[in-house]
Structures are given as structure tokens and as C-alpha cells.
Amino acid sequence: MTELVVSPSRIKDAARCLRYWAFHKLARLPREETQPLRDGKAAHSVAENYLKHGTQPSVQTKHGRWFVEGMHLLPKPKTCLVEHRVQFAWADLQWTVVTDFIHSQSRTKGDHKFIGPGSFPFVLTPESMLDDCQVLLNAIAPPQFPETNLCWIYYPKSGGRKPWAVNSRVDIAAAESNFRRLHLPLVQQMHEYHKLCAGAHPDDMVALVNCMPCNAKNCFAYGKPCEYMAQCGR
């Protein structure tokens, strides 16, 4: 069994660019914590307190205002597993998945997405959900249901649009098949690079990471330069 622990965020980083992922996760170079990231953490905390304890969101904060508009899309508070973290073995790898909420009665696993206007083109549809690594790993991760309803709730942070939910149903066999076909080859590449860097001296890590594939299309992804441009040998 490999020592590499893989999460959906790691796979998405690697899909963007293996070199970007390796700078962040293998070389462990610091990455800027942006305002959208801080806002997302704060808004998720509001959602967690509501679902876990029934704490009503404060509309005096922007995070509470974003969340309160979508509360009707959620299960009742105190009826879910909230921020459920699980590590499990599958396909000869170790995986870590954190699910925002799991409602066992309706066999629903859900995720909160607090998004700005620039993220609207990346919103999933019921069809594209079944190709997404985070969605598929949530379906595969314990606790498993014969058929899982995946519910991704999008909370716009501006623009006047109301929150909405995107739902898709998938059984375990289909989720495992789709993940093996679409994402497992990339994860296996990550594993090989992980072994390459194991035990390397920190002074050698940047040179090792610069041997990994670079996706030049993403050097200025999301309208800003990659955080690791100064270290990248491209």
C-alpha cells in the first residue's frame, strides 16, 4: 500500500499542472492565502455551525448573508454528519475526503460552494458532476450508499443571483468506474513523482519539481500569475 494520501484538492491541483501541485504539496513551498480563500473558510464555518448546532447565521456579516439565502436548500440542522473527514484505502492508495454534510436518511452527500462571478463558468451541472473528481470521491468514500445523491450548493457572493443546488445520483460501481477512467491515471503519475521526491534534500526539491510537466496555459489562470512562477524553470 502506498504512503501517498490523496484528496480531491490535490488531484485538482495536479490536473491544473503537475508542477504546480508538486511545488505546493511535495516541495511544500508557501502559497498566498487570498481573500476569496479566507472568505470561503469563514462562510464554511457559518454553514458548519448551522448544520451541526442549529446556530442561526448573523446577517450582520457578509458570510452570514451569503449563507442565509441558501438555507432552504439544506437538510434540517442536527440531522447530518458535518465536516465529515474519513481516510480509507481504495485502488491500492490511501485517500482522504472531507464532506461538508452527509444526510443519511436521504442518502445525500453535499458540498457548499461560495463563488464569485468569475467562477460561474466552472459551476457543475448534473451531467458534469459525474466526471468531477471531488464528486466521485465523495460517492466512493465511507459511509457508502447503494446510490448516492450528490448535492452541490452554490452561494453567489455578489451579482444579485440567489443560491441554487445542483443534484446528481450515482451508484458506487459507476462512481468507481468513472474515477478509474478519468482520474486514476493522473493520481498514479502523482504517486510516481511522490516516490521520486521521497527522501530528497530540501535544497534539491525545486530542481526535482522543475523536471515535472508544466501546463503553460495555467501560468496566468484565474487572471493572476501562478504563485510559483519565480521558482519555475519554464
C-alpha positions as MATLAB code, in Angstrom:
seq = 'MTELVVSPSRIKDAARCLRYWAFHKLARLPREETQPLRDGKAAHSVAENYLKHGTQPSVQTKHGRWFVEGMHLLPKPKTCLVEHRVQFAWADLQWTVVTDFIHSQSRTKGDHKFIGPGSFPFVLTPESMLDDCQVLLNAIAPPQFPETNLCWIYYPKSGGRKPWAVNSRVDIAAAESNFRRLHLPLVQQMHEYHKLCAGAHPDDMVALVNCMPCNAKNCFAYGKPCEYMAQCGR';
ca = [
       0.000    0.000    0.000;
       1.424    3.390   -0.988;
       2.152    6.071    1.596;
       0.726    8.788   -0.666;
      -2.503   10.217    0.739;
      -4.647   11.755   -1.984;
      -7.510   14.232   -1.578;
      -9.752   15.860   -4.201;
      -7.946   19.186   -3.817;
      -4.603   17.531   -4.573;
      -5.991   15.928   -7.714;
      -7.432   19.237   -8.889;
      -4.087   20.960   -8.278;
      -2.335   18.261  -10.300;
      -4.913   18.464  -13.079;
      -4.175   22.174  -13.314;
      -0.436   21.452  -13.551;
       1.648   18.645  -12.047;
       4.488   21.074  -11.406;
       2.158   23.468   -9.571;
       0.895   20.596   -7.406;
       4.424   19.409   -6.647;
       5.646   22.877   -5.622;
       2.742   23.084   -3.177;
       2.392   19.516   -1.888;
       5.852   17.938   -2.295;
       8.287   20.861   -2.002;
       5.821   22.491    0.427;
       6.628   25.992   -0.751;
       4.387   28.598    0.897;
       1.307   29.716   -1.021;
      -0.508   33.007   -0.513;
      -3.810   32.797    1.337;
      -6.062   35.025   -0.769;
      -9.140   36.931    0.332;
     -11.502   34.540   -1.525;
      -9.889   31.642    0.343;
     -10.318   33.392    3.701;
     -13.928   34.232    2.831;
     -14.615   30.627    1.866;
     -13.284   29.344    5.188;
     -15.356   31.859    7.153;
     -18.550   31.077    5.214;
     -18.000   27.333    5.632;
     -17.711   27.911    9.377;
     -21.115   29.627    9.344;
     -22.603   26.662    7.459;
     -20.956   24.168    9.807;
     -22.297   25.867   12.939;
     -25.797   25.972   11.476;
     -25.930   22.321   10.407;
     -24.131   20.947   13.473;
     -25.603   23.113   16.251;
     -28.536   24.989   14.707;
     -26.739   28.326   15.143;
     -28.550   30.925   13.067;
     -26.265   32.932   10.747;
     -25.701   36.597   11.507;
     -26.814   38.803    8.626;
     -24.544   41.482   10.057;
     -21.653   39.672    8.329;
     -21.232   39.119    4.598;
     -20.616   35.417    5.192;
     -23.903   35.089    7.063;
     -25.766   36.993    4.331;
     -24.380   34.695    1.623;
     -25.382   31.596    3.570;
     -28.817   32.630    4.804;
     -30.100   32.928    1.229;
     -29.482   29.206    0.651;
     -30.542   27.686    3.963;
     -33.784   26.380    2.441;
     -31.723   24.098    0.193;
     -30.209   22.233    3.172;
     -31.384   19.439    5.472;
     -32.609   20.432    8.918;
     -29.854   21.231   11.437;
     -28.638   18.482   13.789;
     -29.662   15.758   11.293;
     -26.330   15.390    9.439;
     -22.740   14.412    9.756;
     -20.964   17.752    9.310;
     -17.417   18.292    8.009;
     -17.057   14.514    7.994;
     -13.414   13.532    7.489;
     -12.540    9.967    6.524;
      -9.374    8.172    5.441;
      -9.764    4.926    3.547;
      -7.948    2.528    1.237;
      -9.076    2.060   -2.347;
      -7.315    1.129   -5.617;
      -4.069    0.455   -3.699;
      -3.911    4.041   -2.443;
      -4.789    5.939    0.709;
      -7.447    8.620    0.295;
      -8.685   11.492    2.459;
     -12.117   13.012    1.848;
     -13.848   15.740    3.848;
     -17.564   16.030    3.112;
     -19.365   19.232    4.120;
     -22.531   17.369    5.098;
     -23.961   13.840    4.908;
     -27.686   13.274    5.393;
     -28.062    9.520    5.803;
     -31.855    9.461    5.671;
     -31.920   10.825    2.109;
     -28.531    9.268    1.209;
     -27.224   12.720    0.341;
     -23.634   13.973    0.424;
     -23.312   17.712   -0.048;
     -20.808   20.493   -0.559;
     -21.008   24.274   -0.062;
     -19.556   26.412   -2.873;
     -19.242   30.156   -2.210;
     -18.491   31.670   -5.599;
     -17.775   34.995   -7.248;
     -18.930   35.926  -10.773;
     -15.635   34.718  -12.251;
     -16.365   31.190  -11.038;
     -19.757   30.865  -12.736;
     -18.265   29.203  -15.872;
     -16.886   26.418  -13.639;
     -20.205   25.559  -11.961;
     -21.043   21.876  -12.334;
     -24.178   20.540  -13.986;
     -25.971   17.270  -13.145;
     -24.126   15.710  -16.093;
     -20.630   17.109  -15.440;
     -20.855   16.195  -11.739;
     -20.369   12.562  -12.719;
     -16.960   13.426  -14.211;
     -15.690   15.530  -11.283;
     -13.015   14.022   -9.025;
     -14.404   15.581   -5.827;
     -17.932   14.366   -6.546;
     -16.800   10.846   -7.402;
     -14.534   10.507   -4.371;
     -17.374   11.676   -2.133;
     -19.573    8.913   -3.549;
     -16.818    6.304   -3.079;
     -15.817    7.375    0.450;
     -17.416    5.793    3.538;
     -20.166    5.832    4.542;
     -21.288    4.313    1.261;
     -24.843    4.160   -0.025;
     -26.053    1.839   -2.834;
     -26.981    5.032   -4.680;
     -25.811    8.443   -3.507;
     -27.433   11.793   -4.143;
     -24.649   14.356   -4.594;
     -25.842   17.877   -3.788;
     -23.548   20.801   -4.591;
     -24.987   24.115   -3.322;
     -23.713   27.311   -4.927;
     -23.907   30.554   -2.917;
     -23.126   33.634   -5.081;
     -21.125   36.272   -3.229;
     -22.315   39.115   -5.465;
     -24.371   39.873   -8.549;
     -27.865   39.501   -7.136;
     -28.311   35.840   -8.038;
     -29.895   33.552   -5.454;
     -28.192   30.302   -4.288;
     -29.099   27.115   -6.124;
     -28.459   23.385   -5.764;
     -27.126   21.009   -8.396;
     -28.013   17.357   -7.751;
     -26.928   14.131   -9.373;
     -27.360   10.490   -8.403;
     -24.678    7.830   -8.836;
     -24.187    4.262   -7.644;
     -20.882    3.004   -6.248;
     -19.967    0.898   -9.281;
     -20.447    3.829  -11.673;
     -18.521    6.222   -9.398;
     -15.572    3.821   -9.150;
     -15.598    3.143  -12.898;
     -15.679    6.846  -13.798;
     -12.910    7.691  -11.353;
     -10.644    4.899  -12.598;
     -11.163    6.021  -16.181;
     -10.928    9.788  -15.727;
      -8.677   10.450  -12.735;
      -6.738    7.396  -11.607;
      -4.030    7.728  -14.327;
      -3.216   11.223  -13.057;
      -3.113   10.015   -9.456;
      -0.716    7.246  -10.488;
       1.548    9.910  -12.028;
       1.391   11.836   -8.761;
       2.424    8.676   -6.946;
       5.465    8.226   -9.194;
       6.598   11.815   -8.620;
       5.978   11.395   -4.908;
       8.385    8.417   -4.896;
      10.916   10.413   -6.942;
      10.988   13.152   -4.314;
      10.902   10.885   -1.254;
      13.956   11.496    0.876;
      15.300   14.277   -1.346;
      17.240   17.032    0.371;
      15.218   20.274    0.610;
      17.902   22.080   -1.403;
      17.268   19.704   -4.308;
      13.464   19.852   -4.291;
      12.999   22.841   -6.616;
      15.245   21.226   -9.236;
      13.329   17.948   -8.941;
       9.953   19.647   -9.244;
      11.134   21.546  -12.312;
      11.546   18.174  -14.038;
       7.793   17.645  -13.860;
       5.311   18.578  -16.608;
       4.232   22.207  -16.799;
       0.920   23.380  -18.234;
       1.719   26.799  -19.678;
      -1.990   27.528  -20.225;
      -2.358   27.876  -16.474;
       0.600   30.164  -15.766;
      -1.927   33.023  -15.561;
      -5.003   31.042  -14.583;
      -7.825   32.949  -12.849;
      -6.385   36.270  -14.023;
      -3.212   36.255  -11.929;
       0.269   34.721  -12.180;
       0.967   31.326  -10.641;
       2.270   31.615   -7.073;
       5.351   29.600   -8.024;
       6.374   31.484  -11.155;
       9.601   32.730   -9.526;
      10.728   29.157   -8.777;
       9.525   27.623  -12.041;
      12.200   26.875  -14.633;
       9.847   27.234  -17.605;
];
